[in-house]
Every structure is written in structure tokens, then in C-alpha cells.
Amino acid sequence: MSVLSGNLAMRVGLEEILGGDPGLSVLRGGREASDQPAGPGADVLLLASLPGMDWHALAPEAAVLLLTDQVDEARSLAASRSQAWGVLPLDASEEEILAAVHALGE
């Protein structure tokens, strides 16, 4: 699984939450969103704070979990994906995020 975010603090925090779960393997990336791993190694993408980024093409085979408060982003995800996907608000709890990632990874 991979976390993509244009916000370094958010990405690091999400990687820490997910990395603490022994059932998950998190690909960790660089400081910039463009440096972050995605693609063949990621079966689940957790996307957060990526305004304007074309994330549809990042990992077409991966299930996607979008953290957003933007209704348009959620609609765009629903319209563009045939694979599993989910949407949570930016203030989702650690338990909600972990449950959603596990559900998408199954």
C-alpha cells in the first residue's frame, strides 16, 4: 500500500498510523508527491491533499481510498474507477482509516 499526499505532515502521519499495523506493508516515499511510490507495488492507494494531481493514472490496478472533504473529488473517483474505492473525510479516525484500508485490500 502507498500513501500519496502533497502535505508532508499528513503523509508522514498516515504512514505512521498504517505502518503500525502488522498486517500492512507501506511503501514510503520522498518529500514531494511526485517522489512517492505508486504503481506496481501498491495494491491500495491512500490519497490525501492532492489538489490538481492526476491520481487516476498513478496505479490503475490499485484500490483507492480518498481522504477528502471535497464532494467533487469524491464524485470524480466514483466516476473513474471500476476497482474498489472508498472515501473518508479528512478528520476520519485512525480506526476508520485502518478498517477502510483493510477492507479495500481484501
Short mmCIF file of C-alpha atoms in Angstrom, two decimals:
data_model
loop_
_atom_site.label_atom_id
_atom_site.label_comp_id
_atom_site.label_asym_id
_atom_site.label_seq_id
_atom_site.Cartn_x
_atom_site.Cartn_y
_atom_site.Cartn_z
CA MET A 1 0.00 0.00 0.00
CA SER A 2 1.09 3.53 -0.63
CA VAL A 3 0.15 6.93 0.81
CA LEU A 4 0.16 9.87 -1.58
CA SER A 5 -0.22 13.40 -0.28
CA GLY A 6 1.06 16.82 -1.21
CA ASN A 7 1.13 17.59 2.52
CA LEU A 8 4.28 16.14 4.09
CA ALA A 9 2.93 16.17 7.66
CA MET A 10 -0.25 14.40 6.61
CA ARG A 11 1.63 11.76 4.62
CA VAL A 12 4.09 11.05 7.44
CA GLY A 13 1.24 10.82 9.96
CA LEU A 14 -0.75 8.45 7.77
CA GLU A 15 2.35 6.32 7.10
CA GLU A 16 2.92 6.08 10.87
CA ILE A 17 -0.68 5.02 11.51
CA LEU A 18 -0.61 2.43 8.74
CA GLY A 19 2.96 1.28 9.43
CA GLY A 20 1.98 0.39 12.99
CA ASP A 21 -0.40 -2.28 11.69
CA PRO A 22 1.48 -5.58 11.29
CA GLY A 23 -0.95 -6.66 8.57
CA LEU A 24 0.04 -3.81 6.25
CA SER A 25 3.15 -3.17 4.20
CA VAL A 26 3.58 0.54 3.48
CA LEU A 27 5.73 1.83 0.61
CA ARG A 28 7.31 5.03 1.88
CA GLY A 29 8.23 7.88 -0.44
CA GLY A 30 10.10 11.14 -0.75
CA ARG A 31 9.20 14.64 0.36
CA GLU A 32 7.27 15.57 -2.80
CA ALA A 33 4.11 13.90 -4.07
CA SER A 34 5.90 13.20 -7.37
CA ASP A 35 8.64 11.29 -5.47
CA GLN A 36 6.21 8.99 -3.72
CA PRO A 37 5.90 5.37 -4.77
CA ALA A 38 2.83 4.14 -6.56
CA GLY A 39 2.15 1.67 -9.29
CA PRO A 40 3.10 -1.99 -9.44
CA GLY A 41 3.97 -2.33 -5.74
CA ALA A 42 0.81 -0.74 -4.42
CA ASP A 43 -2.40 -2.75 -4.10
CA VAL A 44 -4.12 0.06 -2.14
CA LEU A 45 -3.52 3.80 -2.58
CA LEU A 46 -4.50 6.19 0.20
CA LEU A 47 -4.80 9.64 -1.36
CA ALA A 48 -4.97 12.85 0.67
CA SER A 49 -4.43 16.54 -0.12
CA LEU A 50 -3.67 16.16 -3.81
CA PRO A 51 -5.44 19.10 -5.44
CA GLY A 52 -4.88 19.20 -9.19
CA MET A 53 -2.87 15.96 -9.32
CA ASP A 54 -3.90 13.39 -11.92
CA TRP A 55 -4.04 10.48 -9.48
CA HIS A 56 -6.29 8.40 -11.77
CA ALA A 57 -3.27 7.14 -13.71
CA LEU A 58 -0.94 6.53 -10.74
CA ALA A 59 -1.85 2.91 -10.14
CA PRO A 60 -4.75 1.81 -12.34
CA GLU A 61 -4.89 -1.66 -10.74
CA ALA A 62 -4.93 -0.45 -7.13
CA ALA A 63 -7.93 0.01 -4.90
CA VAL A 64 -8.19 3.67 -3.85
CA LEU A 65 -9.09 5.29 -0.55
CA LEU A 66 -9.55 9.04 -0.84
CA LEU A 67 -9.40 11.28 2.24
CA THR A 68 -11.19 14.49 1.29
CA ASP A 69 -13.81 16.98 2.26
CA GLN A 70 -14.34 17.90 -1.42
CA VAL A 71 -17.50 16.42 -2.91
CA ASP A 72 -16.19 16.92 -6.47
CA GLU A 73 -13.12 14.77 -5.77
CA ALA A 74 -15.32 12.00 -4.40
CA ARG A 75 -17.60 12.16 -7.45
CA SER A 76 -14.58 12.08 -9.76
CA LEU A 77 -13.28 8.96 -8.02
CA ALA A 78 -16.64 7.23 -8.28
CA ALA A 79 -16.93 8.05 -11.98
CA SER A 80 -13.42 6.97 -12.93
CA ARG A 81 -12.83 3.70 -11.08
CA SER A 82 -14.01 0.22 -11.83
CA GLN A 83 -11.95 -1.22 -8.94
CA ALA A 84 -12.68 -0.98 -5.26
CA TRP A 85 -12.66 2.53 -3.84
CA GLY A 86 -13.70 4.41 -0.77
CA VAL A 87 -13.99 7.95 0.53
CA LEU A 88 -13.45 9.17 4.10
CA PRO A 89 -13.47 12.72 5.47
CA LEU A 90 -10.12 14.33 6.30
CA ASP A 91 -10.94 14.06 10.00
CA ALA A 92 -11.52 10.29 9.90
CA SER A 93 -10.26 8.43 12.96
CA GLU A 94 -7.29 6.06 12.96
CA GLU A 95 -9.69 3.13 13.39
CA GLU A 96 -11.82 4.24 10.41
CA ILE A 97 -8.78 4.61 8.17
CA LEU A 98 -7.35 1.21 9.13
CA ALA A 99 -10.72 -0.51 8.67
CA ALA A 100 -11.17 1.04 5.22
CA VAL A 101 -7.64 0.11 4.09
CA HIS A 102 -8.11 -3.49 5.23
CA ALA A 103 -11.50 -3.71 3.51
CA LEU A 104 -10.08 -2.40 0.24
CA GLY A 105 -7.09 -4.73 0.45
CA GLU A 106 -9.24 -7.84 0.61
#
